[in-house]
Coordinates of C-alpha atoms and ligand atoms in Angstrom, one line a residue:
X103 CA -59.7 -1.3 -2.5
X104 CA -58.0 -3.3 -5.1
X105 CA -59.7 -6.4 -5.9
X106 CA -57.2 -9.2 -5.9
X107 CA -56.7 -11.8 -8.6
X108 CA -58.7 -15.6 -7.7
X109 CA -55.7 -17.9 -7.7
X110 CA -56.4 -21.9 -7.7
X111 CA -55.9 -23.1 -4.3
X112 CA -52.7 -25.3 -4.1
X113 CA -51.6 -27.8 -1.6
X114 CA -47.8 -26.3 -1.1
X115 CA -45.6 -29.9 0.5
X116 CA -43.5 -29.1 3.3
X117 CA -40.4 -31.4 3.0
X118 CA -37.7 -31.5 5.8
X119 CA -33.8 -31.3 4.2
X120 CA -33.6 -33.6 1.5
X121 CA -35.2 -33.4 -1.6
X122 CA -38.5 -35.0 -2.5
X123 CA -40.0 -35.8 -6.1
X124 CA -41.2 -32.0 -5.4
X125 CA -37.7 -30.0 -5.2
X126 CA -36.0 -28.6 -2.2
X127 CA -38.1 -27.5 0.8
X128 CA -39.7 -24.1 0.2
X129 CA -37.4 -21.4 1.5
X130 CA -39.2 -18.7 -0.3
X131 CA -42.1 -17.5 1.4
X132 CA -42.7 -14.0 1.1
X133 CA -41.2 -11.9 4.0
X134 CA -43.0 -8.9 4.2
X135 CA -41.8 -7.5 7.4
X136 CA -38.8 -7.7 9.8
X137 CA -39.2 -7.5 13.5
X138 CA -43.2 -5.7 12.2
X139 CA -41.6 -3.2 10.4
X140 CA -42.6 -3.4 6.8
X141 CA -40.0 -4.1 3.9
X142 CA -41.6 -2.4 1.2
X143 CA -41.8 1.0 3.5
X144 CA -38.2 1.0 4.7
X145 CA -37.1 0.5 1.0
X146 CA -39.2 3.7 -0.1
X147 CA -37.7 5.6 2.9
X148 CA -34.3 4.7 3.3
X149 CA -33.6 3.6 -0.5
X150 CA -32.6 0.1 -1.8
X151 CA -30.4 -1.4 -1.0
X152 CA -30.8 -1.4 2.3
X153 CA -28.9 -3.6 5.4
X154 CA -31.8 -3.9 8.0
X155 CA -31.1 -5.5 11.9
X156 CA -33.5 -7.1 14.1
X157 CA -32.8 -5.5 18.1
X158 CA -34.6 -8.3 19.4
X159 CA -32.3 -10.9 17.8
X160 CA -29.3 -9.7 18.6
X161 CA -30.1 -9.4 22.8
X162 CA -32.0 -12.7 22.4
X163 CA -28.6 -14.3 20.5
X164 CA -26.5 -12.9 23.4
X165 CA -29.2 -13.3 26.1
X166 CA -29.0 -16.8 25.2
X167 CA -25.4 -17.9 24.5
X168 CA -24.7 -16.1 28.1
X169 CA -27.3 -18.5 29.7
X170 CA -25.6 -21.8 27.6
X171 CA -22.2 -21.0 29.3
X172 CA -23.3 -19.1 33.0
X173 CA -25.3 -22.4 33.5
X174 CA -22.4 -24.7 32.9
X175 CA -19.3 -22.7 34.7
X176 CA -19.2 -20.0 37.2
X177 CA -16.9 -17.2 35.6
X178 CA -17.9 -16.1 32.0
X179 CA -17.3 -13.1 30.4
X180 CA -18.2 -12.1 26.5
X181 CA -16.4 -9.5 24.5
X182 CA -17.7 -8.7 21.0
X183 CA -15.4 -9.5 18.0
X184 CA -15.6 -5.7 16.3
X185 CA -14.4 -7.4 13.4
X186 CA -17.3 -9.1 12.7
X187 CA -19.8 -5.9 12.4
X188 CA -18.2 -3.0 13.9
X189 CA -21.1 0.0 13.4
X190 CA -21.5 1.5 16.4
X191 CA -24.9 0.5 17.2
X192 CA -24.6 -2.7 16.7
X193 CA -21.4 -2.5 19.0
X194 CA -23.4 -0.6 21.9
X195 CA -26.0 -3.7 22.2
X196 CA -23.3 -5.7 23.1
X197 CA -22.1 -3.6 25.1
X198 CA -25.3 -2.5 27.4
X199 CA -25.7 -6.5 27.3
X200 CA -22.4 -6.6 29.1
X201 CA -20.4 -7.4 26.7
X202 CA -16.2 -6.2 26.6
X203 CA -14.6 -5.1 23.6
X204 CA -12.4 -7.1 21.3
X205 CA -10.5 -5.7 19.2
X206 CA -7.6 -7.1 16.1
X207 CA -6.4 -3.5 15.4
X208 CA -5.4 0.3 16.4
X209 CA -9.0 1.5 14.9
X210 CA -11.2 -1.4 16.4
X211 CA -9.7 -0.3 19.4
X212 CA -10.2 3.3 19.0
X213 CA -13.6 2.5 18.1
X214 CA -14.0 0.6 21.5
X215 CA -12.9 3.9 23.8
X216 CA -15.3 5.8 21.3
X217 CA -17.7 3.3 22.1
X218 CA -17.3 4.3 26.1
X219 CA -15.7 0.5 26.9
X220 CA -13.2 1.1 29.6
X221 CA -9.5 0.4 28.6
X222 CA -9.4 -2.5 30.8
X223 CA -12.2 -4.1 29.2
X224 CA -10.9 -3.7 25.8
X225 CA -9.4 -7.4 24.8
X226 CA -6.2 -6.4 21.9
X227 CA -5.3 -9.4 19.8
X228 CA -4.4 -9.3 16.2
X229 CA -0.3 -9.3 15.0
X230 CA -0.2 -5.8 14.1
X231 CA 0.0 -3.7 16.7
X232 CA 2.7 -0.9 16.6
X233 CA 4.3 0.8 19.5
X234 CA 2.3 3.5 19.9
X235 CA -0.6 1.5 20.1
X236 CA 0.9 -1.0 23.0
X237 CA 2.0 1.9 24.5
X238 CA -1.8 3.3 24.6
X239 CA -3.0 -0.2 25.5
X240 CA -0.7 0.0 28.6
X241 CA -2.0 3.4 29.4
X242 CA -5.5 2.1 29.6
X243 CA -4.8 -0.9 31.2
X244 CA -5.8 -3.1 28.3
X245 CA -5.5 -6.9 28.3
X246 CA -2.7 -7.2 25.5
X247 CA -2.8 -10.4 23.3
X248 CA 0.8 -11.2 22.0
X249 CA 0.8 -13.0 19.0
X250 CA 4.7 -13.5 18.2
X251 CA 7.9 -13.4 19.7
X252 CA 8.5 -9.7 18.2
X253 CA 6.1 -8.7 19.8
X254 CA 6.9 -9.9 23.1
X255 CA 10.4 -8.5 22.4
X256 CA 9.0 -4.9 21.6
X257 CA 6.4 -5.2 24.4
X258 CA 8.9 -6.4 27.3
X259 CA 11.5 -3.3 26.2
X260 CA 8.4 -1.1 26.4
X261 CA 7.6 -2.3 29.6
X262 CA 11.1 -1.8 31.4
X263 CA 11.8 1.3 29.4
X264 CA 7.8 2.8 31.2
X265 CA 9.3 0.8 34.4
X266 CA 5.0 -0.5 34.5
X267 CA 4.4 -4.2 33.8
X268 CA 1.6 -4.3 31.5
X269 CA -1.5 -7.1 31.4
X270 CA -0.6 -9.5 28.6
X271 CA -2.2 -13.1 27.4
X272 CA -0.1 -15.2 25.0
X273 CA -2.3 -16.8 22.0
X274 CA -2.4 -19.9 21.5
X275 CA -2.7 -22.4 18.8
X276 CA -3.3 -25.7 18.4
X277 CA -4.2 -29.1 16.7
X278 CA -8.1 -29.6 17.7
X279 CA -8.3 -32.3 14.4
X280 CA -9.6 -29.7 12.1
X281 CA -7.7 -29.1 9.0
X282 CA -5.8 -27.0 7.4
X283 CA -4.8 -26.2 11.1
X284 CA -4.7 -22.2 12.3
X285 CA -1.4 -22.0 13.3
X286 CA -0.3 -18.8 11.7
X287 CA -1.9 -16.7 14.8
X288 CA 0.1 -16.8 18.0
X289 CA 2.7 -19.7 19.5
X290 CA 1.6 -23.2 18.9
X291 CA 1.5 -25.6 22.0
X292 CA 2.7 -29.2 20.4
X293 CA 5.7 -28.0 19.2
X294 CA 6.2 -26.1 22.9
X295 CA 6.6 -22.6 21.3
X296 CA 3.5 -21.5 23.8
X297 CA 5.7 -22.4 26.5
X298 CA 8.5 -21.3 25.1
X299 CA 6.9 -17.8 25.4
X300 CA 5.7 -18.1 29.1
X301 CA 8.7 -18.9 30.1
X302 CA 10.4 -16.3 28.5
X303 CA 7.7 -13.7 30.1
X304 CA 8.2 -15.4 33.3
X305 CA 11.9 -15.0 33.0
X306 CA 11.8 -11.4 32.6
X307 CA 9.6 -10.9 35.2
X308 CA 8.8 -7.3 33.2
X309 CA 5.2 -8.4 32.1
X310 CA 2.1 -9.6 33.9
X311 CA 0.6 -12.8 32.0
X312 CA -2.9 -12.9 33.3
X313 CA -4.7 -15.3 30.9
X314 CA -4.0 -17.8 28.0
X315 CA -5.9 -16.9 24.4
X316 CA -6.6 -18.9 21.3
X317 CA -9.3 -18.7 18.4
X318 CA -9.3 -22.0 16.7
X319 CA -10.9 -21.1 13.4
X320 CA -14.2 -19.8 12.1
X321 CA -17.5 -21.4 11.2
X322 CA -16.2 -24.2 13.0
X323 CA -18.9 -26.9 12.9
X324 CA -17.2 -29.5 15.6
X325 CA -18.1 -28.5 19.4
X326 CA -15.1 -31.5 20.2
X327 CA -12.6 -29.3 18.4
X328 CA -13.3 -26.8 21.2
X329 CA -13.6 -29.4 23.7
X330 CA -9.4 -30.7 22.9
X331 CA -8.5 -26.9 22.7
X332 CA -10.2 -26.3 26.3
X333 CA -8.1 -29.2 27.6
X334 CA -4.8 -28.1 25.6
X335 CA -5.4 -24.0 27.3
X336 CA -5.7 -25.9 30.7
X337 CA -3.3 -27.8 30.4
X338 CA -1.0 -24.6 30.0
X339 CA -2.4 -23.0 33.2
X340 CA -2.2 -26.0 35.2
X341 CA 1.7 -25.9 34.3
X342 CA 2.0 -22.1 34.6
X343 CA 0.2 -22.9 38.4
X344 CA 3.0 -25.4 39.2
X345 CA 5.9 -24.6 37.5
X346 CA 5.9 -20.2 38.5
X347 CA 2.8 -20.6 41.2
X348 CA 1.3 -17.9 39.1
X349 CA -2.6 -18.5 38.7
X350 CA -3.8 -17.7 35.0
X351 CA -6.9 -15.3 35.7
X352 CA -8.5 -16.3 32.5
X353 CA -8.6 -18.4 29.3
X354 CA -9.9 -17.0 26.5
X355 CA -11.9 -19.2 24.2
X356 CA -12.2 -17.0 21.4
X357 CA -15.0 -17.2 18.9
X358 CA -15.8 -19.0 15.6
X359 CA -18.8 -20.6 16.5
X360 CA -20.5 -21.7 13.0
X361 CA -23.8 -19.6 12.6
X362 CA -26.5 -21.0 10.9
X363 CA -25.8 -20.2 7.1
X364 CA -25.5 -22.5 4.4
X365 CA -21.6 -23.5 3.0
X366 CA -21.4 -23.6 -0.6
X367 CA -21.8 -27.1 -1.3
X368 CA -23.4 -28.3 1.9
X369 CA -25.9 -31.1 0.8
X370 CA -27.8 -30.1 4.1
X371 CA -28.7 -26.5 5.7
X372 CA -26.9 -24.4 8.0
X373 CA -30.1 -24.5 10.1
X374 CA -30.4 -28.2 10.2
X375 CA -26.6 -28.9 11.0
X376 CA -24.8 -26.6 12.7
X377 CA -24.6 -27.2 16.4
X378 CA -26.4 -25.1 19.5
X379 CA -24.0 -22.6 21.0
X380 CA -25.0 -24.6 24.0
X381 CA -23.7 -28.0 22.4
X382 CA -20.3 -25.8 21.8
X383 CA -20.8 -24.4 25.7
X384 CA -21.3 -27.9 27.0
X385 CA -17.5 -29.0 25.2
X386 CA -15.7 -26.0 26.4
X387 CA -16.8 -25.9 30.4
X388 CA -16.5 -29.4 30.5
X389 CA -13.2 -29.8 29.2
X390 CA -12.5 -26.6 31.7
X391 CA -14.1 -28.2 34.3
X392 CA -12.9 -31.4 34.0
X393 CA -8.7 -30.4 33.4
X394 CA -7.9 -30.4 37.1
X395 CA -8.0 -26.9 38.5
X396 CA -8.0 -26.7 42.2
X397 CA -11.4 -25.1 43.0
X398 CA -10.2 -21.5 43.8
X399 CA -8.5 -21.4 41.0
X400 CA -10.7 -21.9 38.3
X401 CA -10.1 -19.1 35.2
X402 CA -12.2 -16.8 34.2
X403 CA -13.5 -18.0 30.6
X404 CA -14.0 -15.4 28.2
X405 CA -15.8 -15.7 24.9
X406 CA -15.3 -13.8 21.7
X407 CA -18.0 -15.4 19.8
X408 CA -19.0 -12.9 16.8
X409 CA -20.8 -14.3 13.7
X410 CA -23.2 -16.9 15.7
X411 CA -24.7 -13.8 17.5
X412 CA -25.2 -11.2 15.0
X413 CA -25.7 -13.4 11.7
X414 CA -29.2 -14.1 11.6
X415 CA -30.0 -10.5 13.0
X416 CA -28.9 -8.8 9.7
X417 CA -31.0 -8.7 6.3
X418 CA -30.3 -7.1 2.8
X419 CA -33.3 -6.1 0.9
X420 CA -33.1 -5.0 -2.8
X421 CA -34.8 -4.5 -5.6
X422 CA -35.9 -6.9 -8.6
X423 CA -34.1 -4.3 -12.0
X424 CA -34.6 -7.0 -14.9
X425 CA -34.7 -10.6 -15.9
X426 CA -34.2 -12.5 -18.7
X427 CA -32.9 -15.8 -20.4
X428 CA -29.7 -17.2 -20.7
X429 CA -28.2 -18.6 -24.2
X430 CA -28.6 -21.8 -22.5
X431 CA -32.0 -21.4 -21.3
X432 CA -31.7 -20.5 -17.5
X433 CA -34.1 -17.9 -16.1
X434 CA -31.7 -14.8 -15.1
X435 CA -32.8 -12.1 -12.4
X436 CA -30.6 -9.3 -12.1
X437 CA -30.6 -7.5 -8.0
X438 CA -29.4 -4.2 -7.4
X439 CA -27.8 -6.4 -4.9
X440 CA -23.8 -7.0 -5.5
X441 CA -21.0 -9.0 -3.9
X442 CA -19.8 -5.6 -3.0
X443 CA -21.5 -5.3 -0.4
X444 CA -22.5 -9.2 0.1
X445 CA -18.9 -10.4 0.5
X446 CA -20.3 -13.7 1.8
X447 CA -21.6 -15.0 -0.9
X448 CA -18.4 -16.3 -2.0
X449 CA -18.8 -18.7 1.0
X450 CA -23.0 -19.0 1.8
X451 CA -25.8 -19.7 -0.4
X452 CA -27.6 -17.4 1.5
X453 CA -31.6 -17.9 2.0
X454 CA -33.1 -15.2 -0.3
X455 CA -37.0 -14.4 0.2
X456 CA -39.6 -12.2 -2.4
X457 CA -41.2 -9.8 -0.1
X458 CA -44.4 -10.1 -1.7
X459 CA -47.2 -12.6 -2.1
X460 CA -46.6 -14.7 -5.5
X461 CA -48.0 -17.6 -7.4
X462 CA -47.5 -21.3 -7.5
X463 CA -44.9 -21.9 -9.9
X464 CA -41.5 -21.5 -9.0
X465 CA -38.2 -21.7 -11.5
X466 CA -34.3 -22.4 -11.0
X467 CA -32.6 -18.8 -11.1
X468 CA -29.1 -17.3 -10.9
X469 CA -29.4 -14.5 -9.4
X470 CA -27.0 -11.5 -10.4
X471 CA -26.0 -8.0 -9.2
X472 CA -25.6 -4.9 -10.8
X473 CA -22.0 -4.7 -10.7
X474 CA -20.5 -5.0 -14.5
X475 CA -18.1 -8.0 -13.2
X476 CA -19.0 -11.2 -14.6
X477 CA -18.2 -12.5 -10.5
X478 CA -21.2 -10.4 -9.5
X479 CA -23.4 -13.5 -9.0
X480 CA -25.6 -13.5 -5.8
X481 CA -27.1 -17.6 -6.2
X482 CA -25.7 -19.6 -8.6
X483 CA -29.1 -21.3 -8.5
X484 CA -32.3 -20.9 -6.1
X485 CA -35.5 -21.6 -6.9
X486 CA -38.0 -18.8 -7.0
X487 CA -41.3 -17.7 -8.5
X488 CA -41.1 -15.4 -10.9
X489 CA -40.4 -11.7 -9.9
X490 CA -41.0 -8.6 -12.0
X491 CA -38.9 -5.5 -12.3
X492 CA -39.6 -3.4 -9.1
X493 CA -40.2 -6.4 -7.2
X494 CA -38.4 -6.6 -3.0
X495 CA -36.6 -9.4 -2.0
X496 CA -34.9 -10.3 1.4
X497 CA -31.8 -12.1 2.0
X498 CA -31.1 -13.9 5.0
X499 CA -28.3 -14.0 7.2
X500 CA -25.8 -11.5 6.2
X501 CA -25.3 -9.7 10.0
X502 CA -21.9 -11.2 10.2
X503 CA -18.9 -9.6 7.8
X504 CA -20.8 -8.2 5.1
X505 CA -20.5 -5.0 6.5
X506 CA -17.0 -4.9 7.8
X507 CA -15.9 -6.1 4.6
X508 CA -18.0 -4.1 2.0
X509 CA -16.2 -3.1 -0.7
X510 CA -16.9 0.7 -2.3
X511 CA -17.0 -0.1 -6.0
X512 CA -18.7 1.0 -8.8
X513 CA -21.9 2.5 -6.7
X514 CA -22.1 4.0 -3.3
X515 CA -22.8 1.5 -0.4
X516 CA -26.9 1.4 1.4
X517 CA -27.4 2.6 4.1
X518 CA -27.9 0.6 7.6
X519 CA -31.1 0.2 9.8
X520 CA -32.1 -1.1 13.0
X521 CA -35.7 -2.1 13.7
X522 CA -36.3 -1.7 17.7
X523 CA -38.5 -3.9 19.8
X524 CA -42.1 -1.3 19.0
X525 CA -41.5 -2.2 15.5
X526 CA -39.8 1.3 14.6
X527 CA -36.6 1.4 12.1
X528 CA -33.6 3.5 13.1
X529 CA -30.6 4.9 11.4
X530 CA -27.4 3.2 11.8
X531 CA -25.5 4.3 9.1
X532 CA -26.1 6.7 6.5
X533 CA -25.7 5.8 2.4
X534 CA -22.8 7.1 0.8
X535 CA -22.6 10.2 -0.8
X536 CA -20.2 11.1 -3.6
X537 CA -19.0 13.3 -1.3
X538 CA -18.0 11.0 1.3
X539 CA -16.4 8.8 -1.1
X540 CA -13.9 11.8 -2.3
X541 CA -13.7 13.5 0.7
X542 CA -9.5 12.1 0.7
X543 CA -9.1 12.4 -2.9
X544 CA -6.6 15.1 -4.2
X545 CA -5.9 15.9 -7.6
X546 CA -2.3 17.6 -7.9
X547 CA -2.6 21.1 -9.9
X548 CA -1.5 20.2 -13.0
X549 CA -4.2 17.7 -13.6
X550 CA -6.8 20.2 -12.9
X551 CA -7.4 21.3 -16.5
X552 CA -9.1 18.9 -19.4
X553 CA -10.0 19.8 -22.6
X554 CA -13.7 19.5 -22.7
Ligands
PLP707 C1 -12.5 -13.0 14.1 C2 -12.2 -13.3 15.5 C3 -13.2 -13.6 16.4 C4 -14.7 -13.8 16.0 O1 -14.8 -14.9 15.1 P1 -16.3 -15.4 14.6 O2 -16.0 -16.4 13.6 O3 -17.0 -14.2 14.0 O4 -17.0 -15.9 15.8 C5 -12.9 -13.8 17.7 N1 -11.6 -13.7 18.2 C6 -10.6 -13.4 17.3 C7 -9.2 -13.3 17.8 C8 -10.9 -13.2 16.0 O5 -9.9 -12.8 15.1

């Protein structure tokens, strides 16, 4: 056995959010293993990069938001935003969890049937969506979510010209007093386009509007924003219920719950501020609850929440390549880690972690990728101990988006793991290959031949 080095004991201060005389709270001690599965191993098997997901976090995120809203209303129903991390393993947790699909386009939706959800349980928002996908919508009985009058149009000739009359929400939007206001998606109910559009659908008779939609915005920190758009969505179905004596079968919530990353520029944590999914669950039922429904006719609320459940269940790991000093005297560390395939870090300062034991001194360090883009910058400034060249970190929080939105550039993307509940990591997703980056390239015959 290796004898270790004797280190001087040292008295490490634990501060809560602000900063003391001693720095920021320490957010850097070593993580050596996720969910028991070490990080140094999985980085020698599977190569670093390397996206790794905790099982246990993800059922215990959904477990747990279920339980905030089935304790405060009687009729709840989750469907997973694909958006927000569409690999098909993280999808099927949600899914044996009891989760419906939700989709914003023809290949999230595709993904869904591939997925085994049932048409019907497949939720089909976004503003693109072509004929021949409402067409196969209304062959499997999906909930369609129109966004715009066009749609409506296209939907309602489609409709009369299959003589079927197809499940359809409107979405929604609304002021809830955050600003700048989402009002790009769907009809928006001050200025009475949202009932311009039930009336419309009414009118026709040619659809069936079962439920009322809207997605106020993402990383939303204010539970009372939800709390005025629940009022606002009952408001519409309490009208809907008097005016056509049609009941509205559900109102969707949408998602945008803030998970518990850090905005650039936030003085405090995301762990210290943003709000419970319960404190959001307690604003939205009671608003529901509270709007005026006669008891029989209380909606079904659904919930599309994405990046507060899978967030904290993803970590990146990579690989220390360099370091060295900036012309103005800044300690440099350069990751194997780029914004490529961290997208978020335009938004977070995400919590980054060595994954080995280290001394007691700690520096300020921008942390770069490999990319040659002088934008390839991971932290602008964390404070860590020093790490050599073939050193492991961890970063935090990076389950929500990064994936979806990876960019292929300059190197092939990690692959993907899952670390079950015994501790054992799992495939999700292969690395790239060359291969699989070229696989649609062409190159026309009479570029074939170069002169070397
Ligand atoms: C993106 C999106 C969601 C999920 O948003 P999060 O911020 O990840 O919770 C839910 N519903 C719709 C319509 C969306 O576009």
């Amino acid at each position: 056995m290796e004898k270790k080095l004797y280190e001087r004991p040292i008295i490490r201060p634990l501060n809560t959010g602000l900063m003391n005389k001693y720095g920021n709270r320490t957010e850097y001690m070593p993580v050596t293993h996720i969910e028991g599965a070490s990080v140094k191993e999985m980085l020698k098997k599977y190569g670093s990069p390397l996206f790794v997901f905790s099982e246990r976090q993800i059922r215990e995120n959904i477990r747990s938001a279920k339980r905030a809203f089935e304790t405060r209303y009687p009729k709840v129903q989750f469907a997973w935003s694909y958006k927000t991390n569409y690999l098909n393993g993280i999808c099927s947790i949600f899914h044996q969890e009891g989760s419906w699909a939700e989709v914003v386009s023809r290949m999230e939706y595709d993904k869904a049937l591939h997925n085994g959800v049932s048409g019907d349980k497949i939720l089909f928002n976004g503003p693109d969506k072509t004929d021949a996908d409402l067409r196969e919508a209304i062959k499997n009985n999906s909930p369609i979510h129109i966004d715009h009058l066009d749609e409506l149009y296209r939907l309602t000739e489609i409709a009369t010209e299959l003589n079927v009359k197809p499940r359809v929400a409107i979405r929604v939007n609304m002021d809830v007093g955050v600003y700048p206001m989402w009002d790009r998606f769907g009809f928006n109910y001050e200025s009475g386009q949202a009932w311009d559009a039930i009336n419309k659908i009414m009118a026709t008779g040619k659809l069936n509007l079962i439920g009322l939609h809207t997605h106020i915005g993402t990383y939303m920190l204010s539970p009372n924003a939800y709390g005025v758009a629940g009022y606002k969505m009952a408001d519409l179905a309490i009208g809907i219920q008097q005016k056509f004596n049609t009941t509205i079968q559900y109102i969707d919530m949408g998602g945008g719950f803030a998970s518990k990353n850090t905005l650039k520029g936030s003085y405090l944590k995301g762990t210290d501020i943003v709000p419970e999914v319960a404190e959001y669950a307690e604003a939205i039922c009671t608003s529901l609850l509270n709007a005026g429904f006669r008891n029989n006719d209380l909606p079904t609320l659904f919930l599309e929440t994405g990046r507060a459940l899978i967030d904290d269940a993803g970590f990146l790991l990579g690989t220390v390549i360099a370091n060295k000093r900036l012309s103005d005297g800044r300690k440099a560390t350069i990751l194997d880690i780029g914004v490529n395939i961290l997208f978020t870090s335009f938004w977070y300062d995400h919590k980054i972690s060595p994954a080995q034991e280290f001394g007691s001194h700690t520096e300020d360090t921008v942390l770069y990728g490999p990319l040659c883009m002088n934008i390839d910058v991971v932290r602008e400034n964390v404070t860590l101990p020093p790490m050599n060249a073939g050193d492991n970190i961890v970063i935090h929080h990076v389950g929500a988006y990064d994936i979806t939105q990876s960019m292929q550039f300059i190197s092939l993307r990690p692959a993907v793991v899952i670390v079950d509940k015994m501790a054992n990591p799992h495939l999700l997703k292969r690395s790239e290959t060359l291969e699989d980056m070229q696989r649609n390239e062409l190159v026309p015959e009479h570029l074939k031949h170069n002169k070397n």
